[in-house]
Short mmCIF file of C-alpha atoms in Angstrom, two decimals:
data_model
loop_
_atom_site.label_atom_id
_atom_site.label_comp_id
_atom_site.label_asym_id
_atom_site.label_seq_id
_atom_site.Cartn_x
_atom_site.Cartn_y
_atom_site.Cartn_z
CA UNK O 100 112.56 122.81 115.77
CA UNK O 101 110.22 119.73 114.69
CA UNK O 102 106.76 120.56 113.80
CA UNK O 103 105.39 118.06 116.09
CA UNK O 104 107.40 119.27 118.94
CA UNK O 105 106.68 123.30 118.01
CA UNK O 106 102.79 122.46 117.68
CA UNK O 107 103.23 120.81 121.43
CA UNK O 108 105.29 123.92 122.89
CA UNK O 109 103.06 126.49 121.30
CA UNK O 110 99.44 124.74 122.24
CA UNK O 111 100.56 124.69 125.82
CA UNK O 112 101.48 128.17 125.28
CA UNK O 113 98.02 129.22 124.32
CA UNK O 114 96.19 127.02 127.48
CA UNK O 115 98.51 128.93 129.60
CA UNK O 116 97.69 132.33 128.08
CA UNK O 117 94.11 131.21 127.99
CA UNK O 118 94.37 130.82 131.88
CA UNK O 119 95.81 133.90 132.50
CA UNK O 120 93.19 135.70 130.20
CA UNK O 121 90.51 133.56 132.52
CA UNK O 122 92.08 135.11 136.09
CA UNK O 123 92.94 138.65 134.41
CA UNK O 124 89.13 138.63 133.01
CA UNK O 125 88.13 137.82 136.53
CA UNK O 126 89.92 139.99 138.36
CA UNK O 127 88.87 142.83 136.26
CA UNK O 128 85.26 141.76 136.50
CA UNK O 129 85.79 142.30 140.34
CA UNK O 130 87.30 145.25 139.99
CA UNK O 131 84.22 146.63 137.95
CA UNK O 132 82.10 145.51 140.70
CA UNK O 133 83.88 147.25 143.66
CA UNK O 134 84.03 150.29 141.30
CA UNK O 135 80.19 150.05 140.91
CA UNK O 136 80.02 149.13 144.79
CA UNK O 137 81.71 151.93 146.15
CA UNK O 138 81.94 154.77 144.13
CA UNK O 139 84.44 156.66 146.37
CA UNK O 140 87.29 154.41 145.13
CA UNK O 141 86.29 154.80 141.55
CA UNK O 142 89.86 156.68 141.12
CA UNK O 143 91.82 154.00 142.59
CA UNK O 144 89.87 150.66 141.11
CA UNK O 145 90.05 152.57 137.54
CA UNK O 146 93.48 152.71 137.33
CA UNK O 147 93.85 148.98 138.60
CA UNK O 148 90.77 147.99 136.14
CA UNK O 149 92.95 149.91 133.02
CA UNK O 150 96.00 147.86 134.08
CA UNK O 151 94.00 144.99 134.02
CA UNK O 152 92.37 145.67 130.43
CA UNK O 153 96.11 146.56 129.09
CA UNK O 154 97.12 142.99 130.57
CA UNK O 155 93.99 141.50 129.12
CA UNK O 156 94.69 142.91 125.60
CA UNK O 157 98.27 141.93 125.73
CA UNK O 158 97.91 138.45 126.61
CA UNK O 159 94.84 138.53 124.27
CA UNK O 160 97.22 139.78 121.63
CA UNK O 161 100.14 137.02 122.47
CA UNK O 162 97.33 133.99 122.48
CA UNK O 163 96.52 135.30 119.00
CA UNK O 164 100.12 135.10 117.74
CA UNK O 165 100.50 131.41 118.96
CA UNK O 166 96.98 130.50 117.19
CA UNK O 167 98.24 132.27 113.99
CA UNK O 168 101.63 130.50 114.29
CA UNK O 169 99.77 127.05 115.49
CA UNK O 170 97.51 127.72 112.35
CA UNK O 171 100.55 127.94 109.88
CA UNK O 172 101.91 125.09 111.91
CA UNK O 173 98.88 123.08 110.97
CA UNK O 174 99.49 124.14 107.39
CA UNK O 175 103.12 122.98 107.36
CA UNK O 176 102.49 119.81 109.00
CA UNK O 177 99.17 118.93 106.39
CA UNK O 178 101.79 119.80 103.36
CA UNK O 179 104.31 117.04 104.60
CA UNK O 180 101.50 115.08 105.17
CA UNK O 181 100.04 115.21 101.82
CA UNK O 182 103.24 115.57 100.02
CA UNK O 183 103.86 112.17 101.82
CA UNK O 184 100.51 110.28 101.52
CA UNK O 185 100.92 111.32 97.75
CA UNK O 186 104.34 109.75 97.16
CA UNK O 187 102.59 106.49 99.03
CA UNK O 188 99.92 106.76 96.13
CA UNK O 189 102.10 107.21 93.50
CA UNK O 190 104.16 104.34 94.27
CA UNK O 191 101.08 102.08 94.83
CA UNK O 192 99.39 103.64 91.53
CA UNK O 193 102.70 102.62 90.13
CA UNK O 194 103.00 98.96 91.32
CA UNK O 195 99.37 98.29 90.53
CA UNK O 196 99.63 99.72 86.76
CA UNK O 197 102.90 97.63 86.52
CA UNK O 198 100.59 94.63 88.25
CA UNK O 199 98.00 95.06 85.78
CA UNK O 200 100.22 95.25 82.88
CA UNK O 201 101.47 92.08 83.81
CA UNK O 202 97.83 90.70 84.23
CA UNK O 203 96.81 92.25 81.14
CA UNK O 204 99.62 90.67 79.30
CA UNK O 205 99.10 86.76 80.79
CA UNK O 206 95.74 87.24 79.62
CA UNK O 207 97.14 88.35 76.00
CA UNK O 208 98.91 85.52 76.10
CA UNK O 209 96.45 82.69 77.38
CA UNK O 210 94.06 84.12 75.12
CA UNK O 211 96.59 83.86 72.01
CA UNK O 212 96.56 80.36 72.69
CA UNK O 213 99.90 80.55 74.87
CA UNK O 214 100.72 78.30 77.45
CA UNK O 215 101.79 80.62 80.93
CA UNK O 216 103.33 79.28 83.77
CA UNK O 217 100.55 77.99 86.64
CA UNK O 218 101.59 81.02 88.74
CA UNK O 219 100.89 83.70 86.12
CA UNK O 220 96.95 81.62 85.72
CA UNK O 221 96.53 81.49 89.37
CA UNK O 222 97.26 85.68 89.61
CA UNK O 223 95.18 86.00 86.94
CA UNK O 224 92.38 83.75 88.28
CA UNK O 225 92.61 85.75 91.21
CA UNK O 226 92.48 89.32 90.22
CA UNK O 227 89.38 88.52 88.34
CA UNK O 228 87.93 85.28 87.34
CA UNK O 229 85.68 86.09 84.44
CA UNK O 230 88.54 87.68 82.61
CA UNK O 231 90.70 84.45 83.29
CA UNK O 232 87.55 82.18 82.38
CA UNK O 233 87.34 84.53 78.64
CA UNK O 234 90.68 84.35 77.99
CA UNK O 235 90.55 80.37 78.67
CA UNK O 236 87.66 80.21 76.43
CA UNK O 237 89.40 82.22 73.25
CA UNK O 238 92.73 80.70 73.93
CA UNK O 239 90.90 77.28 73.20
CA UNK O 240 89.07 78.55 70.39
CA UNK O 241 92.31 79.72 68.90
CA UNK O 242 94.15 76.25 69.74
CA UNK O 243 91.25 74.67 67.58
CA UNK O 244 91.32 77.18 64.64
CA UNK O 245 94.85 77.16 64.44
CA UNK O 246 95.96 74.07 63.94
CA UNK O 247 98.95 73.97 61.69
CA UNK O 248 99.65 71.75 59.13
CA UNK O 249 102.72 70.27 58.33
CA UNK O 250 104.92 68.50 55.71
CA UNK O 251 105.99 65.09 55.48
CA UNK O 252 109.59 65.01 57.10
CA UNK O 253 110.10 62.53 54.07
CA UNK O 254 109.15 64.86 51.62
CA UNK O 255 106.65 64.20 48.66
CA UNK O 256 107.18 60.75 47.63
CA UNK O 257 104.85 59.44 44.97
CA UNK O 258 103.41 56.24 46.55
CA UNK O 259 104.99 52.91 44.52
CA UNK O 260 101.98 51.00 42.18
CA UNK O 261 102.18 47.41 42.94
CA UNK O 262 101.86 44.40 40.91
CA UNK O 263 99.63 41.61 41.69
CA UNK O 264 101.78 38.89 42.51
CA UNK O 265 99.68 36.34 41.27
CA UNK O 266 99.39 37.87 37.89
CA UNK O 267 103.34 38.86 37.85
CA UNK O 268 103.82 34.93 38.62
CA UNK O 269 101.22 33.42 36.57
CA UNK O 270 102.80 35.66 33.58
CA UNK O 271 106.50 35.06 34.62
CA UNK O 272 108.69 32.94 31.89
CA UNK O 273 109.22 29.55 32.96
CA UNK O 274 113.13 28.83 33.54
CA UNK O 275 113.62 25.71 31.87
CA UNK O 276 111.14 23.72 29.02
CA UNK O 277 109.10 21.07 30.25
CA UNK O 278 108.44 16.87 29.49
CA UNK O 279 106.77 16.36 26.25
CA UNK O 280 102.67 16.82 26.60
CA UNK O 281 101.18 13.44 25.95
CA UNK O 282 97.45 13.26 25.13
CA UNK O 283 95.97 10.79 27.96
CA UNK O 284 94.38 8.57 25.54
CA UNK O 285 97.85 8.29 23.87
CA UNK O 286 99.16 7.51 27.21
CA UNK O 287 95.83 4.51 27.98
CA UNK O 288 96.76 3.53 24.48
CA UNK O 289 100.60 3.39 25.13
CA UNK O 290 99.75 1.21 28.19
CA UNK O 291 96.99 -1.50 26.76
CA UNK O 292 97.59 -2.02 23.35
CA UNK O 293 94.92 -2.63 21.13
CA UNK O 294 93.88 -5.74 20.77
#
C-alpha cells in the first residue's frame, strides 16, 4: 500500500475511533450519573459503566496504534521526501557548479586577453556585471602589454647605400673624345684678322 493512500485510510480510522471514544465517553458519563441518581441500580449501571470503560480503553488503545502507525507513516513519507528534495539539490548544486565553471572560465579567458563568442560575454554580463566589467578591463590591459613583435617576412636585409646620381654622372667617363678646345680670342682672332 502507498503511503499517501495508508496515511488517508488510517487518519479516517482514528476520526472514527475518536467518535466512538466521544459516544462511549458519553454514554459512560450517563451511566455515572444514573448510578449517582439512583443508588438502587448501582449493581446493574456498574456492570454496564465497566463495559463501557473496557470499550473506552480498547478503542482508546486501537486510536493509539493508528497514531503510532500514522506517526511512522509521517516518518516514511518525510524520508522520501527529503531523500527526494536532496537529489533535486544535488542536481541543481551540480548544474550551477558546472554553470559557474563555465563562467569562471569565459572570464579566464576575456581577462587573458581572449576573444569569446558574444554568447559566452552576454552570460557572463549577466551573472554578474562587475566581474564581466574587471575582466574587460584586464583583458585590455593585457591586449596593450602584450603586443608581440614580429620579424620581417623578408628577413634581415641590409638596406642598399645609394649613389648620388648627379655625382655618379658628373664623375662618369665620357664615351667618346670631344672637338678640339679653342681659346675664344683664338676663335675672334681666327674670324677678323689683324689688321
Amino acid at each position: 500500500m502507498k503511503i499517501g493512500e495508508a496515511q488517508q485510510i488510517y487518519r479516517e480510522q482514528v476520526r472514527e475511533y475518536q467518535a466512538q471514544k466521544l459516544s462511549v465517553s458519553k454514554q459512560l458519563t450517563d451511566i455515572r450519573s444514573r448510578m449517582e441518581a439512583s443508588p438502587n441500580e448501582q449493581k446493574q449501571y456498574g456492570s454496564e459503566a465497566a463495559v463501557l470503560e473496557l470499550t473506552l480503553e480498547s478503542l482508546n488503545e486501537k486510536q493509539t496504534e493508528y497514531q503510532d502507525y500514522l506517526s511512522e507513516l509521517a516518518e516514511q513519507y518525510c524520508a522520501y521526501w527529503n531523500r527526494t528534495v536532496a537529489e533535486q539539490q544535488a542536481d541543481a548544486a551540480e548544474e550551477y557548479a558546472v554553470e559557474m565553471s563555465k563562467i569562471m572560465e569565459v572570464a579566464r579567458r576575456i581577462m587573458k586577453g581572449g576573444i569569446v563568442p558574444a554568447s559566452d560575454e552576454r552570460k557572463l554580463m549577466e551573472f554578474s556585471v562587475e566581474m564581466y566589467q574587471t575582466a574587460k578591463s584586464v583583458g585590455a590591459m593585457v591586449q596593450r602589454q602584450k603586443k608581440e613583435k614580429y620579424d620581417s617576412l623578408w628577413g634581415d636585409e641590409e638596406e642598399k647605400e645609394y649613389d648620388d646620381p648627379m655625382e655618379v654622372a658628373e664623375n662618369a667617363e665620357a664615351a667618346s673624345t670631344g672637338p678640339e678646345i679653342v681659346d675664344a680670342a683664338d676663335t675672334i682672332a681666327s674670324v677678323c684678322p689683324e689688321e
